[in-house]
PDB file of C-alpha atoms in Angstrom:
ATOM      1  CA  UNK G   1     -56.168 -30.751  75.739  1.00  0.00           C
ATOM      2  CA  UNK G   2     -56.520 -34.691  74.386  1.00  0.00           C
ATOM      3  CA  UNK G   3     -58.045 -33.162  71.062  1.00  0.00           C
ATOM      4  CA  UNK G   4     -54.756 -31.059  70.175  1.00  0.00           C
ATOM      5  CA  UNK G   5     -52.455 -34.582  71.220  1.00  0.00           C
ATOM      6  CA  UNK G   6     -54.390 -36.272  68.800  1.00  0.00           C
ATOM      7  CA  UNK G   7     -53.297 -34.060  66.097  1.00  0.00           C
ATOM      8  CA  UNK G   8     -49.392 -35.293  66.303  1.00  0.00           C
ATOM      9  CA  UNK G   9     -49.856 -38.722  65.832  1.00  0.00           C
ATOM     10  CA  UNK G  10     -48.383 -39.932  62.790  1.00  0.00           C
ATOM     11  CA  UNK G  11     -51.973 -42.092  61.785  1.00  0.00           C
ATOM     12  CA  UNK G  12     -53.188 -38.520  61.386  1.00  0.00           C
ATOM     13  CA  UNK G  13     -51.050 -37.291  59.659  1.00  0.00           C
ATOM     14  CA  UNK G  14     -53.313 -37.069  56.118  1.00  0.00           C
ATOM     15  CA  UNK G  15     -55.989 -35.559  57.744  1.00  0.00           C
ATOM     16  CA  UNK G  16     -57.693 -32.436  58.707  1.00  0.00           C
ATOM     17  CA  UNK G  17     -56.827 -30.921  62.424  1.00  0.00           C
ATOM     18  CA  UNK G  18     -58.913 -31.072  65.367  1.00  0.00           C
ATOM     19  CA  UNK G  19     -58.933 -27.154  65.617  1.00  0.00           C
ATOM     20  CA  UNK G  20     -57.926 -25.046  63.239  1.00  0.00           C
ATOM     21  CA  UNK G  21     -57.715 -21.694  65.350  1.00  0.00           C
ATOM     22  CA  UNK G  22     -54.919 -19.443  65.022  1.00  0.00           C
ATOM     23  CA  UNK G  23     -52.600 -20.896  68.150  1.00  0.00           C
ATOM     24  CA  UNK G  24     -53.334 -24.609  66.928  1.00  0.00           C
ATOM     25  CA  UNK G  25     -51.823 -24.249  64.131  1.00  0.00           C
ATOM     26  CA  UNK G  26     -49.146 -22.603  64.711  1.00  0.00           C
ATOM     27  CA  UNK G  27     -48.103 -25.293  67.190  1.00  0.00           C
ATOM     28  CA  UNK G  28     -48.730 -27.896  64.500  1.00  0.00           C
ATOM     29  CA  UNK G  29     -46.681 -25.721  62.475  1.00  0.00           C
ATOM     30  CA  UNK G  30     -44.029 -25.593  64.743  1.00  0.00           C
ATOM     31  CA  UNK G  31     -44.221 -29.422  65.641  1.00  0.00           C
ATOM     32  CA  UNK G  32     -43.796 -30.153  61.683  1.00  0.00           C
ATOM     33  CA  UNK G  33     -40.858 -27.828  61.265  1.00  0.00           C
ATOM     34  CA  UNK G  34     -38.715 -28.688  64.591  1.00  0.00           C
ATOM     35  CA  UNK G  35     -38.688 -32.191  62.845  1.00  0.00           C
ATOM     36  CA  UNK G  36     -37.506 -30.471  59.440  1.00  0.00           C
ATOM     37  CA  UNK G  37     -34.525 -29.014  60.829  1.00  0.00           C
ATOM     38  CA  UNK G  38     -34.094 -32.185  62.816  1.00  0.00           C
ATOM     39  CA  UNK G  39     -34.204 -34.532  59.604  1.00  0.00           C
ATOM     40  CA  UNK G  40     -31.956 -32.020  58.075  1.00  0.00           C
ATOM     41  CA  UNK G  41     -28.998 -31.302  59.916  1.00  0.00           C
ATOM     42  CA  UNK G  42     -28.929 -35.126  60.191  1.00  0.00           C
ATOM     43  CA  UNK G  43     -29.465 -36.055  56.358  1.00  0.00           C
ATOM     44  CA  UNK G  44     -26.357 -32.967  55.808  1.00  0.00           C
ATOM     45  CA  UNK G  45     -24.107 -34.923  58.355  1.00  0.00           C
ATOM     46  CA  UNK G  46     -24.681 -38.047  56.810  1.00  0.00           C
ATOM     47  CA  UNK G  47     -23.855 -37.184  53.401  1.00  0.00           C
ATOM     48  CA  UNK G  48     -20.930 -35.156  54.230  1.00  0.00           C
ATOM     49  CA  UNK G  49     -19.516 -38.372  56.259  1.00  0.00           C
ATOM     50  CA  UNK G  50     -20.212 -41.245  53.708  1.00  0.00           C
ATOM     51  CA  UNK G  51     -20.039 -39.830  50.190  1.00  0.00           C
ATOM     52  CA  UNK G  52     -16.586 -38.772  49.445  1.00  0.00           C
ATOM     53  CA  UNK G  53     -16.225 -34.780  48.170  1.00  0.00           C
ATOM     54  CA  UNK G  54     -19.657 -33.966  49.536  1.00  0.00           C
ATOM     55  CA  UNK G  55     -20.156 -30.317  49.410  1.00  0.00           C
ATOM     56  CA  UNK G  56     -23.898 -28.609  51.051  1.00  0.00           C
ATOM     57  CA  UNK G  57     -25.067 -27.481  47.734  1.00  0.00           C
ATOM     58  CA  UNK G  58     -24.787 -23.175  47.835  1.00  0.00           C
ATOM     59  CA  UNK G  59     -27.119 -21.012  45.286  1.00  0.00           C
ATOM     60  CA  UNK G  60     -28.482 -17.391  45.900  1.00  0.00           C
ATOM     61  CA  UNK G  61     -31.675 -16.971  47.533  1.00  0.00           C
ATOM     62  CA  UNK G  62     -33.202 -12.700  47.744  1.00  0.00           C
ATOM     63  CA  UNK G  63     -35.768 -12.041  50.046  1.00  0.00           C
ATOM     64  CA  UNK G  64     -37.928 -11.736  47.246  1.00  0.00           C
ATOM     65  CA  UNK G  65     -37.349 -15.117  45.916  1.00  0.00           C
ATOM     66  CA  UNK G  66     -38.119 -16.509  49.835  1.00  0.00           C
ATOM     67  CA  UNK G  67     -41.063 -14.543  50.211  1.00  0.00           C
ATOM     68  CA  UNK G  68     -42.887 -15.626  46.786  1.00  0.00           C
ATOM     69  CA  UNK G  69     -41.872 -19.363  46.662  1.00  0.00           C
ATOM     70  CA  UNK G  70     -44.265 -19.689  49.539  1.00  0.00           C
ATOM     71  CA  UNK G  71     -46.946 -18.790  47.100  1.00  0.00           C
ATOM     72  CA  UNK G  72     -46.089 -19.770  44.668  1.00  0.00           C
ATOM     73  CA  UNK G  73     -45.017 -23.554  46.135  1.00  0.00           C
ATOM     74  CA  UNK G  74     -48.218 -23.825  48.062  1.00  0.00           C
ATOM     75  CA  UNK G  75     -50.350 -22.679  45.456  1.00  0.00           C
ATOM     76  CA  UNK G  76     -48.809 -25.195  42.676  1.00  0.00           C
ATOM     77  CA  UNK G  77     -48.572 -28.264  44.443  1.00  0.00           C
ATOM     78  CA  UNK G  78     -50.871 -28.416  47.219  1.00  0.00           C
ATOM     79  CA  UNK G  79     -53.647 -25.298  46.606  1.00  0.00           C
ATOM     80  CA  UNK G  80     -54.768 -26.259  43.102  1.00  0.00           C
ATOM     81  CA  UNK G  81     -54.641 -30.371  43.943  1.00  0.00           C
ATOM     82  CA  UNK G  82     -56.827 -29.152  46.944  1.00  0.00           C
ATOM     83  CA  UNK G  83     -59.079 -27.464  45.221  1.00  0.00           C
ATOM     84  CA  UNK G  84     -58.936 -29.666  41.540  1.00  0.00           C
ATOM     85  CA  UNK G  85     -59.484 -32.738  43.848  1.00  0.00           C
ATOM     86  CA  UNK G  86     -59.454 -32.311  47.772  1.00  0.00           C
ATOM     87  CA  UNK G  87     -57.966 -35.953  47.886  1.00  0.00           C
ATOM     88  CA  UNK G  88     -54.869 -35.525  50.656  1.00  0.00           C
ATOM     89  CA  UNK G  89     -53.208 -38.594  48.674  1.00  0.00           C
ATOM     90  CA  UNK G  90     -53.517 -36.817  45.647  1.00  0.00           C
ATOM     91  CA  UNK G  91     -51.822 -33.743  47.869  1.00  0.00           C
ATOM     92  CA  UNK G  92     -49.254 -36.072  49.028  1.00  0.00           C
ATOM     93  CA  UNK G  93     -48.207 -37.292  45.761  1.00  0.00           C
ATOM     94  CA  UNK G  94     -47.992 -33.610  44.543  1.00  0.00           C
ATOM     95  CA  UNK G  95     -46.335 -32.705  47.490  1.00  0.00           C
ATOM     96  CA  UNK G  96     -43.350 -35.657  46.756  1.00  0.00           C
ATOM     97  CA  UNK G  97     -42.619 -33.958  43.381  1.00  0.00           C
ATOM     98  CA  UNK G  98     -42.296 -30.846  45.410  1.00  0.00           C
ATOM     99  CA  UNK G  99     -39.853 -31.967  47.845  1.00  0.00           C
ATOM    100  CA  UNK G 100     -38.162 -34.437  45.526  1.00  0.00           C
ATOM    101  CA  UNK G 101     -37.060 -30.883  43.466  1.00  0.00           C
ATOM    102  CA  UNK G 102     -35.114 -29.593  46.828  1.00  0.00           C
ATOM    103  CA  UNK G 103     -32.662 -32.373  46.014  1.00  0.00           C
ATOM    104  CA  UNK G 104     -31.571 -30.513  42.869  1.00  0.00           C
ATOM    105  CA  UNK G 105     -29.585 -26.809  42.280  1.00  0.00           C
ATOM    106  CA  UNK G 106     -29.226 -25.290  39.058  1.00  0.00           C
ATOM    107  CA  UNK G 107     -29.187 -28.087  37.039  1.00  0.00           C
ATOM    108  CA  UNK G 108     -26.356 -29.922  39.163  1.00  0.00           C
ATOM    109  CA  UNK G 109     -27.278 -33.941  39.306  1.00  0.00           C
ATOM    110  CA  UNK G 110     -24.020 -35.368  40.597  1.00  0.00           C
ATOM    111  CA  UNK G 111     -24.438 -37.540  43.805  1.00  0.00           C
ATOM    112  CA  UNK G 112     -21.961 -34.812  45.249  1.00  0.00           C
ATOM    113  CA  UNK G 113     -24.059 -31.978  44.786  1.00  0.00           C
ATOM    114  CA  UNK G 114     -27.362 -33.076  45.291  1.00  0.00           C
ATOM    115  CA  UNK G 115     -29.355 -31.684  48.274  1.00  0.00           C
ATOM    116  CA  UNK G 116     -30.093 -34.206  50.371  1.00  0.00           C
ATOM    117  CA  UNK G 117     -30.365 -31.810  53.473  1.00  0.00           C
ATOM    118  CA  UNK G 118     -32.981 -30.053  51.754  1.00  0.00           C
ATOM    119  CA  UNK G 119     -34.913 -33.105  50.867  1.00  0.00           C
ATOM    120  CA  UNK G 120     -35.185 -34.333  53.935  1.00  0.00           C
ATOM    121  CA  UNK G 121     -35.999 -30.712  55.152  1.00  0.00           C
ATOM    122  CA  UNK G 122     -39.087 -30.325  53.011  1.00  0.00           C
ATOM    123  CA  UNK G 123     -40.960 -33.940  54.138  1.00  0.00           C
ATOM    124  CA  UNK G 124     -43.006 -32.972  57.431  1.00  0.00           C
ATOM    125  CA  UNK G 125     -43.817 -29.387  55.390  1.00  0.00           C
ATOM    126  CA  UNK G 126     -45.626 -31.848  53.039  1.00  0.00           C
ATOM    127  CA  UNK G 127     -47.856 -33.391  55.735  1.00  0.00           C
ATOM    128  CA  UNK G 128     -48.115 -29.805  57.315  1.00  0.00           C
ATOM    129  CA  UNK G 129     -49.179 -28.616  54.139  1.00  0.00           C
ATOM    130  CA  UNK G 130     -51.697 -31.182  53.462  1.00  0.00           C
ATOM    131  CA  UNK G 131     -53.304 -30.887  56.893  1.00  0.00           C
ATOM    132  CA  UNK G 132     -53.492 -26.943  56.862  1.00  0.00           C
ATOM    133  CA  UNK G 133     -55.163 -26.948  53.206  1.00  0.00           C
ATOM    134  CA  UNK G 134     -57.458 -29.702  53.778  1.00  0.00           C
ATOM    135  CA  UNK G 135     -58.352 -27.828  57.254  1.00  0.00           C
ATOM    136  CA  UNK G 136     -60.038 -25.009  55.297  1.00  0.00           C
ATOM    137  CA  UNK G 137     -56.573 -22.941  55.745  1.00  0.00           C
ATOM    138  CA  UNK G 138     -54.615 -22.509  52.836  1.00  0.00           C
ATOM    139  CA  UNK G 139     -53.421 -19.154  53.688  1.00  0.00           C
ATOM    140  CA  UNK G 140     -52.010 -19.874  56.787  1.00  0.00           C
ATOM    141  CA  UNK G 141     -49.684 -22.489  54.983  1.00  0.00           C
ATOM    142  CA  UNK G 142     -48.931 -19.938  52.331  1.00  0.00           C
ATOM    143  CA  UNK G 143     -48.226 -17.126  55.192  1.00  0.00           C
ATOM    144  CA  UNK G 144     -46.065 -19.685  57.224  1.00  0.00           C
ATOM    145  CA  UNK G 145     -44.209 -20.961  54.478  1.00  0.00           C
ATOM    146  CA  UNK G 146     -43.197 -17.392  53.433  1.00  0.00           C
ATOM    147  CA  UNK G 147     -42.362 -16.590  56.410  1.00  0.00           C
ATOM    148  CA  UNK G 148     -40.449 -19.382  57.373  1.00  0.00           C
ATOM    149  CA  UNK G 149     -37.989 -19.063  54.385  1.00  0.00           C
ATOM    150  CA  UNK G 150     -37.672 -15.312  55.172  1.00  0.00           C
ATOM    151  CA  UNK G 151     -36.875 -15.507  58.592  1.00  0.00           C
ATOM    152  CA  UNK G 152     -34.340 -18.002  57.991  1.00  0.00           C
ATOM    153  CA  UNK G 153     -32.673 -16.362  55.006  1.00  0.00           C
ATOM    154  CA  UNK G 154     -32.334 -13.297  57.037  1.00  0.00           C
ATOM    155  CA  UNK G 155     -31.009 -15.513  60.341  1.00  0.00           C
ATOM    156  CA  UNK G 156     -28.327 -16.885  57.974  1.00  0.00           C
ATOM    157  CA  UNK G 157     -27.560 -13.494  56.166  1.00  0.00           C
ATOM    158  CA  UNK G 158     -27.155 -11.893  59.700  1.00  0.00           C
ATOM    159  CA  UNK G 159     -24.171 -14.423  60.457  1.00  0.00           C
ATOM    160  CA  UNK G 160     -22.628 -14.871  57.303  1.00  0.00           C
ATOM    161  CA  UNK G 161     -23.835 -17.786  55.777  1.00  0.00           C
ATOM    162  CA  UNK G 162     -25.606 -15.921  52.783  1.00  0.00           C
ATOM    163  CA  UNK G 163     -25.017 -12.584  51.240  1.00  0.00           C
ATOM    164  CA  UNK G 164     -28.029 -10.981  51.534  1.00  0.00           C
ATOM    165  CA  UNK G 165     -29.915  -8.988  48.490  1.00  0.00           C
ATOM    166  CA  UNK G 166     -33.156  -8.114  47.873  1.00  0.00           C
ATOM    167  CA  UNK G 167     -33.445  -9.352  44.033  1.00  0.00           C
ATOM    168  CA  UNK G 168     -30.730 -10.810  42.214  1.00  0.00           C
ATOM    169  CA  UNK G 169     -31.708 -10.801  38.930  1.00  0.00           C
ATOM    170  CA  UNK G 170     -34.775 -11.364  36.137  1.00  0.00           C
ATOM    171  CA  UNK G 171     -35.208 -15.071  37.437  1.00  0.00           C
ATOM    172  CA  UNK G 172     -36.228 -13.817  40.736  1.00  0.00           C
ATOM    173  CA  UNK G 173     -38.636 -10.970  39.144  1.00  0.00           C
ATOM    174  CA  UNK G 174     -40.249 -13.499  36.986  1.00  0.00           C
ATOM    175  CA  UNK G 175     -40.800 -15.855  39.788  1.00  0.00           C
ATOM    176  CA  UNK G 176     -42.377 -13.069  42.051  1.00  0.00           C
ATOM    177  CA  UNK G 177     -44.994 -12.159  38.666  1.00  0.00           C
ATOM    178  CA  UNK G 178     -45.665 -16.479  38.812  1.00  0.00           C
ATOM    179  CA  UNK G 179     -46.094 -16.324  42.370  1.00  0.00           C
ATOM    180  CA  UNK G 180     -49.346 -13.738  42.287  1.00  0.00           C
ATOM    181  CA  UNK G 181     -50.905 -15.330  38.708  1.00  0.00           C
ATOM    182  CA  UNK G 182     -51.021 -18.514  40.479  1.00  0.00           C
ATOM    183  CA  UNK G 183     -52.445 -17.440  43.709  1.00  0.00           C
ATOM    184  CA  UNK G 184     -54.885 -15.048  41.536  1.00  0.00           C
ATOM    185  CA  UNK G 185     -55.620 -18.777  40.070  1.00  0.00           C
ATOM    186  CA  UNK G 186     -55.602 -20.429  44.068  1.00  0.00           C
ATOM    187  CA  UNK G 187     -58.458 -17.498  45.107  1.00  0.00           C
ATOM    188  CA  UNK G 188     -60.305 -18.173  41.634  1.00  0.00           C
ATOM    189  CA  UNK G 189     -60.578 -21.391  42.459  1.00  0.00           C
ATOM    190  CA  UNK G 190     -61.656 -20.558  46.216  1.00  0.00           C
ATOM    191  CA  UNK G 191     -64.550 -18.494  45.353  1.00  0.00           C
ATOM    192  CA  UNK G 192     -65.527 -21.041  42.791  1.00  0.00           C
ATOM    193  CA  UNK G 193     -66.464 -23.057  46.015  1.00  0.00           C
ATOM    194  CA  UNK G 194     -69.052 -20.417  46.731  1.00  0.00           C
ATOM    195  CA  UNK G 195     -70.189 -19.120  43.439  1.00  0.00           C
ATOM    196  CA  UNK G 196     -70.090 -19.555  39.583  1.00  0.00           C
ATOM    197  CA  UNK G 197     -66.305 -18.088  38.755  1.00  0.00           C
ATOM    198  CA  UNK G 198     -66.498 -16.747  34.487  1.00  0.00           C
ATOM    199  CA  UNK G 199     -63.758 -19.695  33.184  1.00  0.00           C
ATOM    200  CA  UNK G 200     -62.257 -16.496  31.213  1.00  0.00           C
ATOM    201  CA  UNK G 201     -60.536 -15.074  34.628  1.00  0.00           C
ATOM    202  CA  UNK G 202     -58.151 -18.195  34.501  1.00  0.00           C
ATOM    203  CA  UNK G 203     -57.049 -17.208  31.188  1.00  0.00           C
ATOM    204  CA  UNK G 204     -55.195 -13.975  32.732  1.00  0.00           C
ATOM    205  CA  UNK G 205     -52.716 -15.828  35.239  1.00  0.00           C
ATOM    206  CA  UNK G 206     -52.088 -18.845  32.812  1.00  0.00           C
ATOM    207  CA  UNK G 207     -51.292 -16.021  30.310  1.00  0.00           C
ATOM    208  CA  UNK G 208     -49.085 -14.354  32.371  1.00  0.00           C
ATOM    209  CA  UNK G 209     -47.360 -17.802  34.126  1.00  0.00           C
ATOM    210  CA  UNK G 210     -46.685 -19.123  30.100  1.00  0.00           C
ATOM    211  CA  UNK G 211     -45.106 -15.829  29.146  1.00  0.00           C
ATOM    212  CA  UNK G 212     -42.921 -15.548  32.255  1.00  0.00           C
ATOM    213  CA  UNK G 213     -41.822 -19.108  31.713  1.00  0.00           C
ATOM    214  CA  UNK G 214     -40.989 -18.357  28.277  1.00  0.00           C
ATOM    215  CA  UNK G 215     -38.820 -15.327  29.294  1.00  0.00           C
ATOM    216  CA  UNK G 216     -36.773 -17.890  31.388  1.00  0.00           C
ATOM    217  CA  UNK G 217     -36.210 -20.519  28.925  1.00  0.00           C
ATOM    218  CA  UNK G 218     -35.352 -17.927  26.532  1.00  0.00           C
ATOM    219  CA  UNK G 219     -33.115 -16.165  28.633  1.00  0.00           C
ATOM    220  CA  UNK G 220     -31.171 -19.842  29.869  1.00  0.00           C
ATOM    221  CA  UNK G 221     -33.030 -18.842  34.145  1.00  0.00           C
ATOM    222  CA  UNK G 222     -35.096 -22.317  33.825  1.00  0.00           C
TER     223      UNK G 222
END
C-alpha cells in the first residue's frame, strides 16, 4: 500500500508509476480526473464571477468526435513524443500545448469566451498521460481518455445539456480518419522498438493526415 500511496505525491508526477497493473492505473486515472473536475468547476465559477458577460463556450461534440479525440490527442501530444524522446519533460511541454488549445473554440479568442474551465480540466490529465505512457501503458491512456470523453458526453446528453449525435459533419469524419492514421504511426513506433520497421510504412498514415488537413482547410472546417 505504501508503494501505491507514493504515486499520489506531486514529486512523482513526472515519474513512472510504481505499479502499472490495471487496478492501480484506474485508481490513478480517477484521482487525476477528480482533480480535473474540481479545477474545471472552480475555474468556470471564477470566470463567471470576475469576467463581465462571460459565457461558458458551447460547441457541438458528436460521439464520433468524443471517441476519436482520445486516440488522436493522446497519439499526437503524448505517444509520438514518447516514442521519439522518452523524456517526460518533453511530454510535459507537448501536454501544455495540448492543454492550452482547450482555451479556444472555433476561432473565438475574446476574453469573454475562452474556455478557462476546459483548460484547467486538462491540466491534471497531462500528468496522468505522461506517467501512463512512460510506464509502458499508452494504450490505457488512449482507452481511458476516449472512455472519459464518451461517458461525459452521454451524461450531458441525458441531462439535456447537449444534443446527442453520432456524427455532426465532415470535420468529425476526417477527425476519425486522422485519429486512426496517427494511431497507426504510434503503433508502428511501438513495434519499431522490438524490430526494425520499414520507414515507407509511415508514409501511408502521414499522407492520409495531410490529405485530411487539406480537405479541412479547403472546406473551412479548420
